[in-house]
Short mmCIF file of C-alpha atoms and ligand atoms in Angstrom, two decimals:
data_model
loop_
_atom_site.label_atom_id
_atom_site.label_comp_id
_atom_site.label_asym_id
_atom_site.label_seq_id
_atom_site.Cartn_x
_atom_site.Cartn_y
_atom_site.Cartn_z
CA UNK A 114 61.62 165.35 25.23
CA UNK A 115 60.55 169.66 26.43
CA UNK A 116 61.07 170.75 30.21
CA UNK A 117 60.38 174.48 30.42
CA UNK A 118 62.64 177.12 32.59
CA UNK A 119 60.84 180.01 30.91
CA UNK A 120 58.08 181.59 30.96
CA UNK A 121 59.53 182.26 26.90
CA UNK A 122 59.93 179.33 26.02
CA UNK A 123 56.17 179.11 25.47
CA UNK A 124 54.48 180.46 22.20
CA UNK A 125 50.84 182.47 22.59
CA UNK A 126 49.63 179.55 21.01
CA UNK A 127 51.27 176.96 23.47
CA UNK A 128 49.42 179.43 27.35
CA UNK A 129 46.24 179.88 25.25
CA UNK A 130 46.86 175.70 24.83
CA UNK A 131 47.46 175.33 28.44
CA UNK A 132 45.04 177.70 29.46
CA UNK A 133 41.90 175.96 27.71
CA UNK A 134 43.28 171.65 28.86
CA UNK A 135 42.92 173.80 32.43
CA UNK A 136 39.65 175.34 31.63
CA UNK A 137 38.48 172.00 31.52
CA UNK A 138 39.99 170.14 33.58
CA UNK A 139 38.27 172.71 35.97
CA UNK A 140 35.10 171.56 34.19
CA UNK A 141 35.64 168.09 33.84
CA UNK A 142 37.89 166.73 36.54
CA UNK A 143 37.04 163.18 36.41
CA UNK A 144 37.84 163.44 32.55
CA UNK A 145 41.92 163.30 33.74
CA UNK A 146 41.28 161.43 36.87
CA UNK A 147 43.41 158.56 35.34
CA UNK A 148 44.98 160.54 32.39
CA UNK A 149 48.85 159.50 34.09
CA UNK A 150 48.20 156.03 35.20
CA UNK A 151 51.37 154.55 35.84
CA UNK A 152 53.76 158.17 35.36
CA UNK A 153 55.93 159.39 38.28
CA UNK A 154 56.69 162.76 39.12
CA UNK A 155 59.44 163.87 41.42
CA UNK A 156 59.87 166.77 43.29
CA UNK A 157 62.79 168.55 44.40
CA UNK A 158 62.97 170.82 46.60
CA UNK A 159 66.11 172.93 47.75
CA UNK A 160 64.22 175.25 48.33
CA UNK A 161 62.18 176.29 51.08
CA UNK A 162 57.87 175.71 48.96
CA UNK A 163 53.97 174.55 50.03
CA UNK A 164 51.64 176.57 47.13
CA UNK A 165 53.87 174.63 44.14
CA UNK A 166 55.25 172.17 45.62
CA UNK A 167 52.07 170.79 47.39
CA UNK A 168 50.48 171.96 44.12
CA UNK A 169 52.88 169.65 41.58
CA UNK A 170 52.11 167.27 43.38
CA UNK A 171 48.29 167.40 43.88
CA UNK A 172 48.40 168.23 40.20
CA UNK A 173 49.81 164.88 39.69
CA UNK A 174 47.55 162.25 42.09
CA UNK A 175 45.00 163.68 40.96
CA UNK A 176 46.53 163.25 37.23
CA UNK A 177 46.16 158.98 38.83
CA UNK A 178 50.49 159.44 38.66
CA UNK A 179 52.51 158.92 42.12
CA UNK A 180 55.01 161.55 43.30
CA UNK A 181 58.63 161.06 45.57
CA UNK A 182 60.96 162.94 46.11
CA UNK A 183 62.15 165.95 48.63
CA UNK A 184 61.12 169.15 49.94
CA UNK A 185 64.33 170.14 51.09
CA UNK A 186 68.08 169.78 50.51
CA UNK A 187 68.93 168.78 53.91
CA UNK A 188 67.30 164.94 53.34
CA UNK A 189 69.41 164.68 50.40
CA UNK A 190 72.50 163.90 48.69
CA UNK A 191 72.42 167.36 47.38
CA UNK A 192 73.86 167.83 51.63
CA UNK A 193 76.91 165.44 51.17
CA UNK A 194 78.17 168.45 48.49
CA UNK A 195 76.36 165.57 45.73
CA UNK A 196 75.62 168.29 42.52
CA UNK A 197 72.25 168.83 40.55
CA UNK A 198 73.80 167.17 38.04
CA UNK A 199 74.68 164.14 39.28
CA UNK A 200 70.33 164.72 41.24
CA UNK A 201 68.78 164.78 38.45
CA UNK A 202 70.95 162.35 35.88
CA UNK A 203 70.30 159.90 38.62
CA UNK A 204 66.47 160.53 39.66
CA UNK A 205 65.98 161.17 36.31
CA UNK A 206 66.03 157.33 35.36
CA UNK A 207 62.84 156.65 38.80
CA UNK A 208 60.84 159.62 36.91
CA UNK A 209 59.02 160.27 34.07
CA UNK A 210 59.25 164.05 34.84
CA UNK A 211 60.98 166.34 37.61
CA UNK A 212 59.71 169.66 39.00
CA UNK A 213 63.12 171.49 40.65
CA UNK A 214 63.88 174.74 43.04
CA UNK A 215 67.08 175.71 43.35
CA UNK A 216 68.18 179.02 45.12
CA UNK A 217 70.41 178.86 42.87
CA UNK A 218 69.22 180.84 39.44
CA UNK A 219 69.78 178.82 35.98
CA UNK A 220 69.89 175.45 38.46
CA UNK A 221 67.11 174.34 36.91
CA UNK A 222 68.47 174.96 33.11
CA UNK A 223 71.45 172.35 34.66
CA UNK A 224 68.89 170.12 35.46
CA UNK A 225 67.82 170.04 32.26
CA UNK A 226 71.02 169.08 30.17
CA UNK A 227 71.54 166.09 31.99
CA UNK A 228 68.17 164.61 32.98
CA UNK A 229 66.76 162.09 30.56
CA UNK A 230 62.90 163.56 31.31
CA UNK A 231 61.36 166.68 31.01
CA UNK A 232 62.33 169.23 33.64
CA UNK A 233 60.02 172.14 34.91
CA UNK A 234 62.42 174.90 36.81
CA UNK A 235 59.64 175.27 40.33
CA UNK A 236 61.05 178.58 40.88
CA UNK A 237 64.95 179.23 40.75
CA UNK A 238 66.74 182.31 43.03
CA UNK A 239 65.95 185.60 42.35
CA UNK A 240 64.64 184.43 37.74
CA UNK A 241 62.71 183.24 37.12
CA UNK A 242 59.14 181.29 38.06
CA UNK A 243 57.13 180.31 34.84
CA UNK A 244 54.74 178.05 36.56
CA UNK A 245 53.95 180.02 39.05
CA UNK A 246 53.18 182.62 35.45
CA UNK A 247 50.75 180.22 33.93
CA UNK A 248 48.35 179.81 37.01
CA UNK A 249 48.92 184.56 36.98
CA UNK A 250 47.93 184.17 33.29
CA UNK A 251 45.26 181.20 34.14
CA UNK A 252 43.49 183.42 36.11
CA UNK A 253 43.62 187.15 35.03
CA UNK A 254 42.41 185.63 31.80
CA UNK A 255 39.02 183.26 34.42
CA UNK A 256 38.89 187.24 35.46
CA UNK A 257 38.70 189.52 32.72
CA UNK A 258 38.48 187.60 30.00
CA UNK A 259 42.24 188.96 28.06
CA UNK A 260 44.93 190.32 28.23
CA UNK A 261 44.70 192.59 26.14
CA UNK A 262 44.62 196.57 26.84
CA UNK A 263 45.03 196.20 30.65
CA UNK A 264 46.98 198.35 32.72
CA UNK A 265 48.61 196.56 36.16
CA UNK A 266 50.01 197.08 38.57
CA UNK A 267 53.40 195.06 40.21
CA UNK A 268 54.24 196.58 43.69
CA UNK A 269 56.95 195.82 46.28
CA UNK A 270 59.68 193.39 45.73
CA UNK A 271 60.27 194.10 41.86
CA UNK A 272 64.34 193.49 41.98
CA UNK A 273 64.50 190.66 43.94
CA UNK A 274 60.86 188.64 42.67
CA UNK A 275 61.05 186.00 40.06
CA UNK A 276 57.49 185.92 39.65
CA UNK A 277 57.65 189.75 38.64
CA UNK A 278 59.69 188.22 36.76
CA UNK A 279 58.12 185.99 34.61
CA UNK A 280 54.42 187.15 34.65
CA UNK A 281 56.64 191.08 33.50
CA UNK A 282 57.63 188.51 30.39
CA UNK A 283 54.64 186.70 29.57
CA UNK A 284 52.46 189.84 29.31
CA UNK A 285 54.26 192.12 26.65
CA UNK A 286 53.22 189.75 24.40
CA UNK A 287 49.45 190.81 23.91
CA UNK A 288 48.47 194.31 23.09
CA UNK A 289 48.23 197.28 24.67
CA UNK A 290 49.35 196.07 27.94
CA UNK A 291 50.66 198.79 30.61
CA UNK A 292 52.70 198.41 33.33
CA UNK A 293 52.71 200.09 36.40
CA UNK A 294 55.60 199.50 38.66
CA UNK A 295 55.77 200.39 41.71
CA UNK A 296 58.11 199.30 44.39
CA UNK A 297 61.31 202.00 46.32
CA UNK A 298 63.91 202.78 44.89
CA UNK A 299 66.05 199.76 45.98
CA UNK A 300 63.96 197.45 44.63
CA UNK A 301 63.25 198.48 41.45
CA UNK A 302 63.23 196.36 38.34
CA UNK A 303 66.28 195.37 37.57
CA UNK A 304 67.69 197.29 34.56
CA UNK A 305 67.97 194.01 32.33
CA UNK A 306 64.22 193.12 32.33
CA UNK A 307 64.13 197.14 30.71
CA UNK A 308 66.33 196.99 28.49
CA UNK A 309 65.35 193.16 27.52
CA UNK A 310 61.51 193.24 27.31
CA UNK A 311 60.60 196.37 27.77
CA UNK A 312 61.52 198.67 25.95
CA UNK A 313 63.09 196.10 23.49
CA UNK A 314 59.17 194.67 22.70
CA UNK A 315 58.55 198.96 23.09
CA UNK A 316 56.55 197.96 25.79
CA UNK A 317 54.38 201.28 27.50
CA UNK A 318 55.32 201.58 31.67
CA UNK A 319 56.16 203.91 34.51
CA UNK A 320 58.43 203.27 37.38
CA UNK A 321 57.18 204.75 41.04
CA UNK A 322 56.77 204.26 44.40
CA UNK A 323 52.74 205.33 45.26
CA UNK A 324 51.27 202.76 45.43
CA UNK A 325 47.48 205.54 46.69
CA UNK A 326 48.64 207.17 42.83
CA UNK A 327 48.87 204.63 41.02
CA UNK A 328 45.77 202.59 42.33
CA UNK A 329 43.29 204.62 40.95
CA UNK A 330 44.63 203.21 37.16
CA UNK A 331 45.05 199.90 37.29
CA UNK A 332 42.80 196.98 36.92
CA UNK A 333 44.95 194.25 37.73
CA UNK A 334 47.67 194.56 41.05
CA UNK A 335 50.02 192.07 42.00
CA UNK A 336 51.60 192.56 44.92
CA UNK A 337 54.14 190.89 45.27
CA UNK A 338 56.13 190.03 49.65
CA UNK A 339 59.94 191.77 49.93
CA UNK A 340 61.99 188.56 50.21
CA UNK A 341 63.70 188.57 52.73
CA UNK A 342 66.05 184.89 51.78
CA UNK A 343 67.76 187.24 48.67
CA UNK A 344 68.73 190.53 51.17
CA UNK A 345 71.78 190.57 52.06
CA UNK A 346 71.94 192.82 54.70
CA UNK A 347 69.52 192.24 57.25
CA UNK A 348 68.74 196.20 58.17
CA UNK A 349 68.18 196.18 54.78
CA UNK A 350 64.64 193.79 55.02
CA UNK A 351 63.83 195.02 58.05
CA UNK A 352 63.48 199.17 56.62
CA UNK A 353 62.00 197.86 53.57
CA UNK A 354 59.36 194.27 54.36
CA UNK A 355 56.64 197.15 55.48
CA UNK A 356 57.14 199.87 52.27
CA UNK A 357 52.95 198.86 50.61
CA UNK A 358 50.22 197.01 53.15
CA UNK A 359 47.28 197.26 50.23
CA UNK A 360 44.28 197.44 52.81
CA UNK A 361 40.51 199.22 53.06
CA UNK A 362 41.69 202.81 52.67
CA UNK A 363 44.11 202.17 49.86
CA UNK A 364 41.56 200.54 48.09
CA UNK A 365 39.01 203.44 47.77
CA UNK A 366 39.82 205.26 45.05
CA UNK A 367 40.34 201.74 43.40
CA UNK A 368 38.15 200.59 40.10
CA UNK A 369 35.63 198.50 40.94
CA UNK A 370 36.53 195.68 38.60
CA UNK A 371 39.86 195.25 39.80
CA UNK A 372 41.82 191.92 40.25
CA UNK A 373 44.20 191.96 43.04
CA UNK A 374 47.19 189.13 41.90
CA UNK A 375 49.67 187.63 44.29
CA UNK A 376 52.17 185.07 44.56
CA UNK A 377 51.80 184.67 48.00
CA UNK A 378 53.30 183.72 50.67
CA UNK A 379 52.15 186.83 51.93
CA UNK A 380 53.51 188.57 55.00
CA UNK A 381 52.89 192.10 55.79
CA UNK A 382 51.64 193.03 52.15
CA UNK A 383 48.02 192.65 52.04
CA UNK A 384 45.77 193.02 55.31
CA UNK A 385 44.06 189.96 55.60
CA UNK A 386 40.59 193.08 56.05
CA UNK A 387 41.09 192.20 52.27
CA UNK A 388 40.37 188.64 51.60
CA UNK A 389 37.29 189.02 51.44
CA UNK A 390 37.45 191.99 49.38
CA UNK A 391 35.55 190.12 45.05
CA UNK A 392 38.72 191.88 44.04
CA UNK A 393 41.46 189.81 45.72
CA UNK A 394 42.16 186.54 43.56
CA UNK A 395 44.96 184.87 45.45
CA UNK A 396 43.17 181.99 47.18
CA UNK A 397 41.59 181.72 43.46
CA UNK A 398 45.06 181.72 41.85
CA UNK A 399 46.94 179.17 43.65
CA UNK A 400 44.38 177.04 42.83
CA UNK A 401 44.71 177.90 38.97
CA UNK A 402 48.37 176.71 40.41
CA UNK A 403 46.98 172.85 40.64
CA UNK A 404 45.45 173.31 38.12
CA UNK A 405 47.67 174.95 34.99
CA UNK A 406 49.87 172.67 36.35
CA UNK A 407 47.95 169.59 35.52
CA UNK A 408 47.67 171.11 31.66
CA UNK A 409 51.60 171.27 31.97
CA UNK A 410 52.68 168.46 32.89
CA UNK A 411 50.12 166.15 30.42
CA UNK A 412 51.48 169.13 27.79
CA UNK A 413 55.52 167.82 28.80
CA UNK A 414 54.89 164.26 28.98
CA UNK A 415 52.03 164.13 25.93
CA UNK A 416 49.56 162.82 27.10
CA UNK A 417 46.12 163.84 24.74
N1 LIG B 10 54.43 181.35 44.70
C1 LIG B 10 54.78 180.39 45.38
O1 LIG B 10 56.14 180.06 44.50
O2 LIG B 10 54.40 179.50 46.73
P1 LIG B 10 56.14 178.65 47.34
O3 LIG B 10 57.17 179.57 47.38
O4 LIG B 10 54.59 178.44 48.15
O5 LIG B 10 55.51 177.70 46.00
#
């Protein structure tokens, strides 16, 4: 039994295979419509979600399987004090695979130690979000045709943004990738990401506060929301939340083939006037999330 807790657990060949299957699902959805007949997915979400939970559920239904679970810890026995370990041990008797989101870093790893079935990390605190990264990778591959030779701007909350941490980890394995890390001082990328990934792999990166100065060089601009739920102090959030707002004026100097990504939800950081720009990829990204999660469910269940 294999789980997916961190994107780094997947080899480059495994990522390529998942992307190949997701692309085949997009072309031939009916071929996959009964692949998980008789199988059940549990979605155990201790933290709010729209895309991740519903795309996991849609993914399982489109594979012919069934879904059960909870969308809030208030609706589960966690509200009575039950541990993640006990909850997962019990639920793993009822289902074939579990996707879990939790505000505490490491909770999905703990879950994987107590589960009888594969666990998928659907986001743990400010740590990791591997299936969002798979959706990002599928989107980059479909938009750019390659992962190599790309200059990637990561903009916004690089401190708490778990999707940023996972995507840097995943993209650092490809050739001649450069990162431009755009954030206010208070929301800079954690030093462990710099030391354990960027420095360790000798990746070219710069840190800057200025989106305007960075934008002309970028092939991909990955915007992120300031993660209100991870702040200890509301005043700090209010001061930082609108540091970056991407609008038509700001992308005048961008490349004509820039791809604008955002894991969503967005608050103010991308003006709605950008939505109709052909470079906006964030709604394609959410749809890609469903297809790549279908591919991942097939892989972890060992379905050919
Ligand atoms: N991108 C993402 O994780 O969105 P949700 O919080 O809506 O699942």
